[in-house]
Short mmCIF file of C-alpha atoms and ligand atoms in Angstrom, two decimals:
data_model
loop_
_atom_site.label_atom_id
_atom_site.label_comp_id
_atom_site.label_asym_id
_atom_site.label_seq_id
_atom_site.Cartn_x
_atom_site.Cartn_y
_atom_site.Cartn_z
CA MET Q 1 103.14 95.62 78.48
CA THR Q 2 105.85 98.08 79.50
CA ARG Q 3 106.56 101.10 77.28
CA LYS Q 4 110.15 102.28 77.51
CA LEU Q 5 111.57 105.73 77.39
CA SER Q 6 114.72 105.84 75.36
CA VAL Q 7 116.48 108.83 76.81
CA GLN Q 8 119.51 110.69 75.63
CA ALA Q 9 121.44 111.27 78.82
CA CYS Q 10 119.94 113.82 81.13
CA ASP Q 11 122.12 116.53 79.65
CA ARG Q 12 121.36 119.63 81.66
CA GLU Q 13 123.02 122.00 79.18
CA GLY Q 14 122.58 120.52 75.73
CA PRO Q 15 119.49 119.76 73.64
CA VAL Q 16 117.01 117.35 75.11
CA GLU Q 17 115.55 114.57 73.07
CA PHE Q 18 113.30 111.70 73.97
CA ARG Q 19 112.53 108.76 71.74
CA ARG Q 20 110.01 106.16 72.65
CA SER Q 21 110.89 102.64 71.72
CA GLN Q 22 107.37 102.00 70.51
CA GLY Q 23 103.97 103.63 70.34
CA VAL Q 24 102.45 106.57 68.63
CA GLY Q 25 105.31 108.53 67.09
CA ALA Q 26 106.81 111.89 67.85
CA ALA Q 27 105.43 114.84 69.76
CA GLU Q 28 102.52 116.80 68.33
CA ALA Q 29 103.20 119.80 66.17
CA PRO Q 30 103.02 123.08 68.05
CA ALA Q 31 99.99 125.37 67.86
CA GLY Q 32 99.36 126.84 64.47
CA GLY Q 33 100.82 123.74 62.80
CA SER Q 34 98.89 120.54 62.22
CA ASP Q 35 95.09 120.49 62.39
CA ALA Q 36 95.19 116.95 63.71
CA PRO Q 37 92.37 116.14 66.10
CA VAL Q 38 94.57 116.54 69.14
CA PHE Q 39 91.95 115.39 71.59
CA GLU Q 40 91.27 112.04 69.91
CA LYS Q 41 94.96 111.44 69.46
CA LEU Q 42 95.62 112.08 73.13
CA LEU Q 43 92.84 109.69 74.15
CA GLN Q 44 94.25 107.04 71.83
CA LYS Q 45 97.71 107.39 73.35
CA ILE Q 46 96.26 107.15 76.83
CA MET Q 47 94.16 104.09 76.11
CA SER Q 48 97.05 102.28 74.44
CA ARG Q 49 99.20 103.31 77.46
CA ASP Q 50 101.69 104.93 75.12
CA ALA Q 51 101.08 108.38 76.61
CA ARG Q 52 104.21 109.71 78.25
CA VAL Q 53 103.35 110.65 81.81
CA ALA Q 54 105.31 113.31 83.69
CA VAL Q 55 105.04 113.97 87.41
CA MET Q 56 106.32 117.26 88.83
CA GLY Q 57 107.19 117.12 92.52
CA LEU Q 58 108.36 113.71 93.73
CA GLY Q 59 107.34 113.82 97.37
CA TYR Q 60 104.79 111.87 99.39
CA VAL Q 61 102.18 112.38 96.64
CA GLY Q 62 104.24 112.50 93.45
CA LEU Q 63 106.44 109.47 93.99
CA PRO Q 64 103.58 107.00 94.61
CA LEU Q 65 101.92 108.44 91.47
CA VAL Q 66 105.08 107.77 89.47
CA ARG Q 67 105.08 104.23 90.73
CA LEU Q 68 101.36 103.77 89.95
CA PHE Q 69 101.61 104.85 86.31
CA ALA Q 70 104.89 103.00 85.76
CA ALA Q 71 103.32 99.85 87.20
CA LYS Q 72 100.45 100.25 84.73
CA GLY Q 73 102.94 100.23 81.86
CA PHE Q 74 103.11 103.94 81.01
CA PRO Q 75 106.50 105.51 80.25
CA VAL Q 76 107.07 107.93 83.13
CA MET Q 77 109.26 110.97 83.74
CA GLY Q 78 109.69 112.33 87.23
CA PHE Q 79 110.72 115.96 87.87
CA ASP Q 80 111.94 117.48 91.08
CA LEU Q 81 113.88 120.63 91.95
CA ASP Q 82 115.77 118.71 94.58
CA GLN Q 83 118.79 117.23 92.78
CA ALA Q 84 119.55 114.92 95.72
CA LYS Q 85 116.13 113.26 95.30
CA VAL Q 86 116.64 113.02 91.53
CA ASP Q 87 120.03 111.36 91.96
CA GLN Q 88 118.74 108.98 94.58
CA LEU Q 89 115.81 107.84 92.42
CA ASN Q 90 118.01 107.42 89.36
CA ARG Q 91 120.16 105.13 91.50
CA GLY Q 92 117.01 103.12 92.18
CA ARG Q 93 116.58 104.26 95.76
CA SER Q 94 113.34 105.46 97.28
CA TYR Q 95 113.17 107.87 100.21
CA ILE Q 96 109.50 107.26 100.97
CA LYS Q 97 108.53 104.33 103.15
CA SER Q 98 105.42 103.41 101.13
CA VAL Q 99 107.36 103.21 97.83
CA PRO Q 100 109.81 100.31 97.79
CA SER Q 101 113.25 100.93 96.30
CA ALA Q 102 112.94 97.66 94.36
CA ALA Q 103 110.01 99.07 92.36
CA ILE Q 104 111.91 102.26 91.50
CA ALA Q 105 115.10 100.34 90.66
CA LYS Q 106 113.18 98.02 88.32
CA HIS Q 107 111.49 100.84 86.40
CA VAL Q 108 114.75 102.80 86.13
CA ALA Q 109 116.70 99.73 84.98
CA GLU Q 110 114.05 98.99 82.35
CA LYS Q 111 114.27 102.63 81.21
CA GLN Q 112 110.57 102.99 81.80
CA LEU Q 113 111.23 105.66 84.39
CA MET Q 114 113.56 108.62 84.02
CA VAL Q 115 113.99 111.21 86.75
CA THR Q 116 115.37 114.68 86.17
CA SER Q 117 115.40 118.26 87.38
CA ASP Q 118 115.57 119.59 83.83
CA VAL Q 119 112.15 120.94 82.92
CA ARG Q 120 112.96 121.09 79.21
CA HIS Q 121 112.06 117.39 79.12
CA LEU Q 122 108.46 118.43 79.83
CA ALA Q 123 107.92 119.17 76.13
CA THR Q 124 107.92 115.46 75.37
CA ALA Q 125 105.26 114.53 77.93
CA ASP Q 126 101.66 113.85 76.91
CA ALA Q 127 100.26 114.22 80.42
CA ILE Q 128 101.79 116.25 83.24
CA PHE Q 129 100.74 115.86 86.87
CA ILE Q 130 101.64 118.59 89.35
CA CYS Q 131 102.26 117.40 92.91
CA VAL Q 132 104.21 120.30 94.41
CA PRO Q 133 103.83 121.60 97.98
CA THR Q 134 101.12 124.07 99.00
CA PRO Q 135 102.05 125.29 102.49
CA LEU Q 136 100.97 128.43 104.32
CA THR Q 137 103.08 131.57 104.39
CA GLY Q 138 104.45 132.83 107.70
CA ASP Q 139 101.29 134.90 108.19
CA GLY Q 140 98.92 131.99 107.49
CA LYS Q 141 98.03 132.68 103.84
CA PRO Q 142 98.12 130.12 100.98
CA ASP Q 143 101.58 129.84 99.49
CA VAL Q 144 100.94 128.79 95.89
CA SER Q 145 104.37 129.86 94.63
CA SER Q 146 105.33 126.27 93.67
CA ILE Q 147 102.14 125.94 91.61
CA ARG Q 148 102.95 129.22 89.81
CA GLN Q 149 106.51 128.05 89.21
CA THR Q 150 105.46 124.72 87.70
CA ALA Q 151 102.77 126.40 85.55
CA LYS Q 152 105.45 128.69 84.18
CA ALA Q 153 107.85 125.83 83.50
CA ILE Q 154 105.13 123.92 81.64
CA SER Q 155 103.96 126.95 79.65
CA ASN Q 156 107.51 127.57 78.39
CA SER Q 157 107.36 124.34 76.40
CA LEU Q 158 103.61 123.71 76.18
CA ARG Q 159 102.53 122.08 72.93
CA ARG Q 160 99.25 120.97 71.39
CA GLY Q 161 97.78 117.78 72.75
CA GLN Q 162 99.18 117.98 76.26
CA LEU Q 163 97.08 117.28 79.33
CA ILE Q 164 97.97 119.04 82.57
CA VAL Q 165 96.47 117.90 85.87
CA LEU Q 166 96.96 119.72 89.15
CA GLU Q 167 96.95 117.35 92.14
CA SER Q 168 98.30 119.74 94.80
CA THR Q 169 95.65 120.73 97.31
CA SER Q 170 94.55 124.34 96.95
CA TYR Q 171 91.59 126.71 97.22
CA PRO Q 172 88.73 126.59 94.69
CA GLY Q 173 89.72 128.63 91.66
CA THR Q 174 93.45 127.82 91.67
CA THR Q 175 93.39 125.79 88.44
CA ARG Q 176 91.31 128.37 86.57
CA GLU Q 177 92.83 131.54 88.02
CA ILE Q 178 96.50 130.60 88.26
CA MET Q 179 97.17 127.67 85.93
CA LYS Q 180 94.99 128.51 82.93
CA PRO Q 181 96.15 132.08 82.22
CA GLU Q 182 99.79 131.05 82.60
CA LEU Q 183 99.37 128.09 80.25
CA GLU Q 184 97.51 130.21 77.68
CA ARG Q 185 100.21 132.90 77.81
CA LYS Q 186 101.76 131.90 74.50
CA GLY Q 187 98.52 131.61 72.54
CA LEU Q 188 97.46 127.97 72.94
CA ARG Q 189 93.83 127.56 74.10
CA CYS Q 190 92.60 125.29 76.86
CA GLY Q 191 89.99 122.76 75.70
CA THR Q 192 91.15 122.74 72.09
CA ASP Q 193 94.95 122.92 72.02
CA PHE Q 194 95.68 121.55 75.48
CA PHE Q 195 93.66 120.21 78.38
CA LEU Q 196 93.64 121.21 82.02
CA ALA Q 197 92.06 119.49 85.01
CA PHE Q 198 92.21 119.21 88.78
CA SER Q 199 92.21 115.92 90.63
CA PRO Q 200 92.92 115.88 94.36
CA GLU Q 201 95.25 113.36 95.93
CA ARG Q 202 93.40 111.49 98.70
CA GLU Q 203 96.15 109.29 100.04
CA ASP Q 204 96.12 108.38 103.72
CA PRO Q 205 99.77 107.79 104.65
CA GLY Q 206 100.28 104.65 106.69
CA ASN Q 207 96.84 103.26 105.82
CA LYS Q 208 97.36 99.67 104.71
CA ASP Q 209 93.67 99.04 104.01
CA PHE Q 210 93.48 101.00 100.75
CA THR Q 211 95.87 100.96 97.80
CA MET Q 212 96.02 103.91 95.41
CA GLU Q 213 94.00 101.90 92.90
CA GLN Q 214 91.20 101.44 95.41
CA ILE Q 215 90.77 105.11 96.29
CA PRO Q 216 88.34 106.74 93.82
CA LYS Q 217 89.80 109.67 91.89
CA ILE Q 218 87.72 112.86 91.73
CA VAL Q 219 88.26 114.72 88.44
CA GLY Q 220 87.07 118.18 87.41
CA GLY Q 221 88.09 119.87 84.17
CA ILE Q 222 88.24 123.45 82.98
CA ASP Q 223 85.96 122.19 80.17
CA ASP Q 224 84.38 118.89 79.11
CA ALA Q 225 87.30 117.81 76.93
CA SER Q 226 89.79 118.45 79.74
CA ARG Q 227 87.72 116.51 82.26
CA GLN Q 228 87.27 113.63 79.84
CA ALA Q 229 90.98 113.45 78.96
CA ALA Q 230 91.99 113.41 82.64
CA ALA Q 231 89.28 110.88 83.55
CA THR Q 232 90.38 108.61 80.70
CA LEU Q 233 93.95 108.66 81.98
CA TYR Q 234 93.01 107.94 85.60
CA LYS Q 235 90.70 105.11 84.49
CA GLU Q 236 93.81 103.33 83.21
CA ALA Q 237 95.30 103.45 86.70
CA VAL Q 238 92.58 103.33 89.37
CA ASN Q 239 89.37 101.35 89.85
CA LYS Q 240 86.94 104.26 90.03
CA VAL Q 241 86.88 107.80 88.68
CA VAL Q 242 84.30 110.32 89.91
CA GLU Q 243 83.78 113.10 87.39
CA VAL Q 244 82.50 116.44 88.70
CA SER Q 245 81.27 119.49 86.83
CA SER Q 246 84.27 121.78 87.33
CA CYS Q 247 87.78 122.15 88.69
CA GLU Q 248 86.30 124.23 91.50
CA ALA Q 249 84.01 121.36 92.60
CA ALA Q 250 87.01 118.99 92.66
CA GLU Q 251 89.18 121.51 94.55
CA ALA Q 252 86.38 122.11 97.07
CA ALA Q 253 85.73 118.37 97.54
CA LYS Q 254 89.31 117.87 98.71
CA LEU Q 255 89.00 120.77 101.14
CA LEU Q 256 85.69 119.44 102.47
CA GLU Q 257 87.33 116.08 103.23
CA ASN Q 258 90.10 117.70 105.23
CA ILE Q 259 87.92 120.33 106.91
CA TYR Q 260 85.62 117.50 108.03
CA ARG Q 261 88.60 115.81 109.70
CA CYS Q 262 89.96 119.04 111.17
CA VAL Q 263 86.63 120.08 112.71
CA ASN Q 264 85.89 116.61 114.11
CA ILE Q 265 89.37 116.29 115.59
CA ALA Q 266 88.90 119.69 117.23
CA LEU Q 267 85.56 118.49 118.61
CA VAL Q 268 87.04 115.37 120.25
CA ASN Q 269 89.98 117.40 121.53
CA GLU Q 270 87.54 119.78 123.21
CA LEU Q 271 85.54 116.86 124.61
CA LYS Q 272 88.76 115.27 125.91
CA MET Q 273 89.45 118.37 128.02
CA CYS Q 274 85.82 118.67 129.10
CA PHE Q 275 85.46 114.97 130.06
CA ASP Q 276 88.81 115.01 131.82
CA ARG Q 277 87.53 117.74 134.11
CA MET Q 278 84.38 115.67 134.71
CA GLY Q 279 86.39 112.54 135.48
CA ILE Q 280 85.18 110.73 132.34
CA ASP Q 281 87.51 108.76 130.04
CA VAL Q 282 87.05 110.21 126.53
CA TRP Q 283 88.53 107.11 124.86
CA GLU Q 284 86.05 104.87 126.62
CA VAL Q 285 83.25 107.20 125.52
CA ILE Q 286 84.41 107.15 121.89
CA GLY Q 287 84.69 103.36 121.99
CA ALA Q 288 81.14 103.09 123.30
CA ALA Q 289 79.73 105.60 120.79
CA SER Q 290 81.49 103.75 117.97
CA THR Q 291 79.32 100.70 118.52
CA LYS Q 292 76.45 102.58 116.88
CA PRO Q 293 76.27 100.96 113.44
CA PHE Q 294 75.24 104.16 111.64
CA GLY Q 295 75.48 107.93 111.93
CA PHE Q 296 78.70 108.08 113.96
CA GLN Q 297 82.32 108.07 112.84
CA ALA Q 298 85.04 107.90 115.47
CA PHE Q 299 87.73 110.57 115.62
CA TYR Q 300 90.42 110.44 118.26
CA PRO Q 301 91.97 113.21 120.34
CA GLY Q 302 95.70 113.85 120.36
CA PRO Q 303 98.41 116.38 121.17
CA GLY Q 304 97.42 118.68 118.29
CA LEU Q 305 97.14 118.55 114.52
CA GLY Q 306 99.92 117.38 112.24
CA GLY Q 307 100.83 116.55 108.67
CA HIS Q 308 100.90 118.43 105.43
CA CYS Q 309 97.11 118.51 105.04
CA ILE Q 310 94.79 118.85 108.02
CA PRO Q 311 96.53 121.77 109.79
CA ILE Q 312 96.91 123.68 106.51
CA ASP Q 313 94.22 122.96 103.92
CA PRO Q 314 91.21 124.36 105.83
CA PHE Q 315 92.91 127.77 105.88
CA TYR Q 316 93.13 127.72 102.09
CA LEU Q 317 89.33 127.85 102.08
CA SER Q 318 88.96 130.42 104.86
CA TRP Q 319 91.41 132.69 103.00
CA LYS Q 320 89.52 132.35 99.71
CA ALA Q 321 86.14 132.75 101.45
CA ARG Q 322 87.18 136.21 102.65
CA GLU Q 323 87.29 137.29 99.00
CA PHE Q 324 83.53 136.59 99.05
CA GLN Q 325 82.99 138.43 102.38
CA PHE Q 326 82.38 135.07 104.04
CA ASN Q 327 83.72 134.08 107.42
CA THR Q 328 84.26 130.31 107.84
CA ARG Q 329 83.66 130.15 111.59
CA PHE Q 330 83.86 126.37 112.04
CA ILE Q 331 87.33 126.33 110.47
CA ASP Q 332 88.58 129.19 112.61
CA LEU Q 333 87.19 127.65 115.80
CA ALA Q 334 88.69 124.23 114.99
CA GLY Q 335 92.03 125.92 114.35
CA GLU Q 336 91.87 127.75 117.70
CA LEU Q 337 91.09 124.53 119.59
CA ASN Q 338 93.67 122.36 117.87
CA ILE Q 339 96.41 124.95 118.35
CA GLN Q 340 95.75 124.89 122.11
CA MET Q 341 96.34 121.15 122.49
CA PRO Q 342 100.13 121.19 123.02
CA PHE Q 343 99.60 123.69 125.89
CA TYR Q 344 97.07 121.33 127.45
CA VAL Q 345 99.51 118.40 127.17
CA ILE Q 346 102.30 120.41 128.81
CA ALA Q 347 99.96 121.46 131.62
CA LYS Q 348 99.02 117.81 132.23
CA LEU Q 349 102.69 116.78 132.23
CA GLU Q 350 103.56 119.60 134.61
CA GLU Q 351 100.75 118.58 136.95
CA ALA Q 352 101.69 114.88 136.86
CA LEU Q 353 105.28 115.78 137.78
CA ARG Q 354 104.13 118.14 140.54
CA VAL Q 355 102.01 115.39 142.11
CA ARG Q 356 105.20 113.30 142.18
CA GLY Q 357 107.12 116.11 143.84
CA LYS Q 358 108.97 117.20 140.68
CA LYS Q 359 109.16 120.32 138.57
CA LEU Q 360 109.12 120.51 134.78
CA ALA Q 361 112.09 122.89 134.88
CA GLY Q 362 115.10 120.61 134.96
CA ALA Q 363 113.05 117.44 134.43
CA ARG Q 364 114.37 114.81 132.00
CA ILE Q 365 111.68 114.00 129.45
CA LEU Q 366 111.75 111.24 126.84
CA MET Q 367 109.49 112.09 123.91
CA LEU Q 368 108.14 108.98 122.19
CA GLY Q 369 107.33 109.67 118.53
CA LEU Q 370 108.07 112.65 116.31
CA ALA Q 371 105.99 111.69 113.27
CA TYR Q 372 102.62 113.39 113.08
CA LYS Q 373 100.78 110.09 113.20
CA LYS Q 374 101.10 106.40 113.85
CA ASP Q 375 103.47 104.22 111.82
CA ILE Q 376 104.62 106.84 109.33
CA ASP Q 377 107.98 108.57 108.90
CA ASP Q 378 106.63 112.06 108.08
CA PRO Q 379 107.40 114.76 110.68
CA ARG Q 380 105.79 117.67 108.79
CA GLU Q 381 103.72 119.99 110.99
CA SER Q 382 103.90 117.39 113.75
CA PRO Q 383 102.74 118.71 117.13
CA ALA Q 384 105.89 117.09 118.53
CA PHE Q 385 107.90 120.18 117.53
CA ARG Q 386 105.60 122.64 119.28
CA LEU Q 387 105.77 120.39 122.35
CA LEU Q 388 109.57 120.28 122.18
CA GLU Q 389 109.69 124.06 121.94
CA LEU Q 390 107.38 124.46 124.93
CA LEU Q 391 109.39 121.94 126.95
CA GLU Q 392 112.59 123.79 126.09
CA GLN Q 393 111.01 127.10 127.15
CA LYS Q 394 110.00 125.53 130.45
CA GLY Q 395 113.57 124.39 131.11
CA ALA Q 396 113.05 120.64 130.65
CA SER Q 397 115.79 118.52 129.18
CA VAL Q 398 114.42 116.40 126.33
CA VAL Q 399 115.57 113.40 124.30
CA TYR Q 400 113.43 111.41 121.85
CA ASN Q 401 112.91 108.05 120.25
CA ASP Q 402 111.06 107.45 116.99
CA PRO Q 403 111.76 104.16 115.17
CA ASN Q 404 110.66 105.76 111.89
CA ILE Q 405 112.67 109.00 112.28
CA PRO Q 406 116.04 107.94 113.70
CA LYS Q 407 117.74 111.28 112.90
CA PHE Q 408 116.31 114.53 114.28
CA PRO Q 409 115.04 116.47 111.23
CA THR Q 410 115.56 120.16 110.59
CA MET Q 411 112.11 121.75 110.37
CA ARG Q 412 111.38 125.00 108.58
CA HIS Q 413 109.73 126.71 111.58
CA TYR Q 414 111.82 124.99 114.27
CA GLN Q 415 115.37 125.30 113.02
CA HIS Q 416 116.59 126.19 116.52
CA LEU Q 417 115.57 122.80 117.92
CA LYS Q 418 118.23 120.13 118.21
CA VAL Q 419 117.13 117.04 120.10
CA LYS Q 420 119.14 113.89 120.62
CA ALA Q 421 117.76 110.51 119.59
CA VAL Q 422 118.22 107.77 122.21
CA PRO Q 423 117.58 104.04 122.09
CA LEU Q 424 114.47 102.80 123.80
CA THR Q 425 115.96 100.64 126.56
CA PRO Q 426 115.04 99.93 130.19
CA THR Q 427 118.09 101.96 131.30
CA VAL Q 428 117.06 105.02 129.28
CA LEU Q 429 113.48 104.78 130.56
CA GLU Q 430 114.60 104.42 134.16
CA GLY Q 431 116.81 107.49 133.76
CA VAL Q 432 114.05 109.95 132.83
CA ASP Q 433 111.40 111.67 134.92
CA ALA Q 434 108.65 111.05 132.38
CA ALA Q 435 108.01 109.48 129.00
CA LEU Q 436 105.70 111.59 126.85
CA VAL Q 437 103.86 109.53 124.21
CA VAL Q 438 103.26 111.85 121.25
CA THR Q 439 102.87 109.28 118.46
CA ASP Q 440 101.38 105.84 119.09
CA HIS Q 441 103.67 103.89 116.75
CA GLY Q 442 102.89 100.18 116.62
CA ASP Q 443 106.59 99.36 117.04
CA PHE Q 444 106.79 100.77 120.57
CA ASP Q 445 106.72 98.13 123.30
CA TYR Q 446 104.27 99.84 125.68
CA GLU Q 447 104.48 97.06 128.22
CA MET Q 448 108.26 97.59 128.49
CA ILE Q 449 107.84 101.39 128.52
CA ALA Q 450 105.30 101.25 131.34
CA LYS Q 451 107.39 98.81 133.31
CA HIS Q 452 110.52 100.96 133.31
CA ALA Q 453 109.45 104.61 133.01
CA PRO Q 454 108.59 106.30 136.32
CA LEU Q 455 105.73 108.22 134.66
CA ILE Q 456 104.02 108.03 131.26
CA VAL Q 457 102.05 110.95 129.93
CA ASP Q 458 100.05 109.47 127.10
CA THR Q 459 98.44 111.78 124.53
CA ARG Q 460 97.10 108.95 122.32
CA ASN Q 461 95.81 106.35 124.77
CA ALA Q 462 98.61 104.13 123.46
CA CYS Q 463 98.85 102.47 126.90
CA GLY Q 464 95.08 102.09 127.14
CA GLY Q 465 95.28 98.31 126.80
CA LEU Q 466 97.77 97.81 129.65
CA GLU Q 467 96.41 96.29 132.81
CA ARG Q 468 99.45 96.81 135.00
CA TRP Q 469 101.22 100.04 135.94
CA ARG Q 470 98.02 102.09 135.63
CA GLU Q 471 99.17 104.35 138.49
CA LYS Q 472 102.11 105.52 136.37
CA ILE Q 473 99.99 106.39 133.31
CA VAL Q 474 98.45 109.85 132.95
CA ARG Q 475 96.39 110.62 129.86
CA ALA Q 476 96.77 114.04 128.35
N1 NAD P 1 101.36 114.04 101.88
C1 NAD P 1 100.08 113.75 101.83
O1 NAD P 1 99.63 112.85 102.51
C2 NAD P 1 99.12 114.50 100.91
C3 NAD P 1 97.84 113.96 100.72
C4 NAD P 1 96.98 114.60 99.87
C5 NAD P 1 97.37 115.79 99.24
N2 NAD P 1 98.60 116.31 99.45
C6 NAD P 1 98.97 117.53 98.73
O2 NAD P 1 99.86 117.17 97.67
C7 NAD P 1 100.80 118.23 97.45
C8 NAD P 1 102.21 117.68 97.57
O3 NAD P 1 102.39 117.21 98.87
P1 NAD P 1 103.57 116.23 99.27
O4 NAD P 1 103.20 115.71 100.60
O5 NAD P 1 103.86 115.27 98.19
O6 NAD P 1 104.79 117.28 99.38
P2 NAD P 1 106.35 116.95 99.49
O7 NAD P 1 106.97 118.12 100.15
O8 NAD P 1 106.53 115.58 100.07
O9 NAD P 1 106.84 116.86 98.00
C9 NAD P 1 106.82 117.93 97.12
C10 NAD P 1 108.01 117.77 96.18
O10 NAD P 1 107.90 118.80 95.19
C11 NAD P 1 109.20 119.28 94.92
N3 NAD P 1 109.06 120.59 94.31
C12 NAD P 1 108.79 121.77 94.90
N4 NAD P 1 108.66 122.73 93.97
C13 NAD P 1 108.85 122.14 92.77
C14 NAD P 1 108.87 122.61 91.43
N5 NAD P 1 108.63 123.88 91.16
N6 NAD P 1 109.13 121.72 90.45
C15 NAD P 1 109.37 120.43 90.71
N7 NAD P 1 109.37 119.93 91.97
C16 NAD P 1 109.11 120.77 92.97
C17 NAD P 1 109.91 119.25 96.25
O11 NAD P 1 111.31 119.24 96.10
C18 NAD P 1 109.36 117.95 96.85
O12 NAD P 1 110.18 116.85 96.52
C19 NAD P 1 100.45 119.31 98.45
O13 NAD P 1 99.58 120.22 97.85
C20 NAD P 1 99.72 118.54 99.54
O14 NAD P 1 98.83 119.36 100.27
C21 NAD P 1 99.50 115.67 100.27
#
């Protein structure tokens, strides 16, 4: 059954009032008021799906979470600083490929979902999820300013009986050291007045094999009541909840998952360069090793790391570890190796052109794929931008094609780059000196690319299955 939010217009100046059309009555009294057993009441609201769920940060993580809880019948409020996103969602339009506009439009039309940038609405939420960005600063340190900002916004209107769950990836200790003191600033106590937990998001963008419901949720609380409240809420939405002893264990579990990927990707990237020198095909080797039914998991080399998680999250741990006089050598080494990959790709491209009597300076290069991985539309931290910068520095003239990113995005660290998108046609391919495959999107017609491009430098083995035109394909 769907619970509706009856919302007085999103008045950004005037008083804010929410009324639910049904369910458990008005907001709890503030601290110092009622002695009601806030914990039991919260659990009741959750289990009857009357709890009002708020999600702060409506990006790749927050928006699917909004959709999940709305689909389970909870009344949901979405918050984002970006007014353009708020307006778009309120018009029933999604900007994330994995979240269909139809789902958003339906929930908005049924008044089950309300989206706003006005944080005063937070006071009416029973559970607040935080899904804001956690990038690195310019000098490679954790930038938790968005977490601090949301903690402050919540604490300004915090009331008894609220559950706050941090989902943003961060170093162990973030929930306890940053969130808790800010939320307790006005006198309410965690574990009795309000509840605070950490639960990492484990989404794998573009992965069609697992829905959000199928991915187990790890939950750690500041205390037992907080963990239990958060676990109870997630159990209404996903098939399996894994409760751990603390927020720190949950924060560290997320980092372990991503460090595991980062280190293994660095390993295959190193082996790619090593095997290339030995005349061995690394993709063939990985394919053969993958036939072992146990004890081996395949990772694949590429042009460098990309995405919001793998290139960033490991350094949250290495930064925190330094506080404990501990040097995380595997993480640092993996970082060093992965950062080198775009240089390796450029060297291979330069060599392939040289063999064909051409120079990279002045060469026309078509970059295929900007997204950081296959079949997604997310360009964040994509190695494509480092490659574009290096190509520009070397004097090459570059255009690109990415079916999922038709307009060249402005990137925080690469604002100077402006690259033209071109259609992927035989004429365009015949007019360049080389096609550089950076992302192995399934929509690319590799047969057609190989037929018409004079040279293909393939960083993903996307052309591995082609039998013809092998002499034009160079793996990098
Ligand atoms: N994208 C992924 O695949 C993925 C997977 C697992 C974990 N994570 C983690 O989840 C977190 C969010 O990542 P994302 O990919 O959704 O980021 P995103 O950039 O796509 O979205 C973040 C959203 O938060 C908004 N925002 C920023 N500050 C805010 C504030 N103070 N109040 C309200 N809204 C605010 C931004 O406008 C943006 O819309 C990060 O910690 C990330 O590491 C991401």
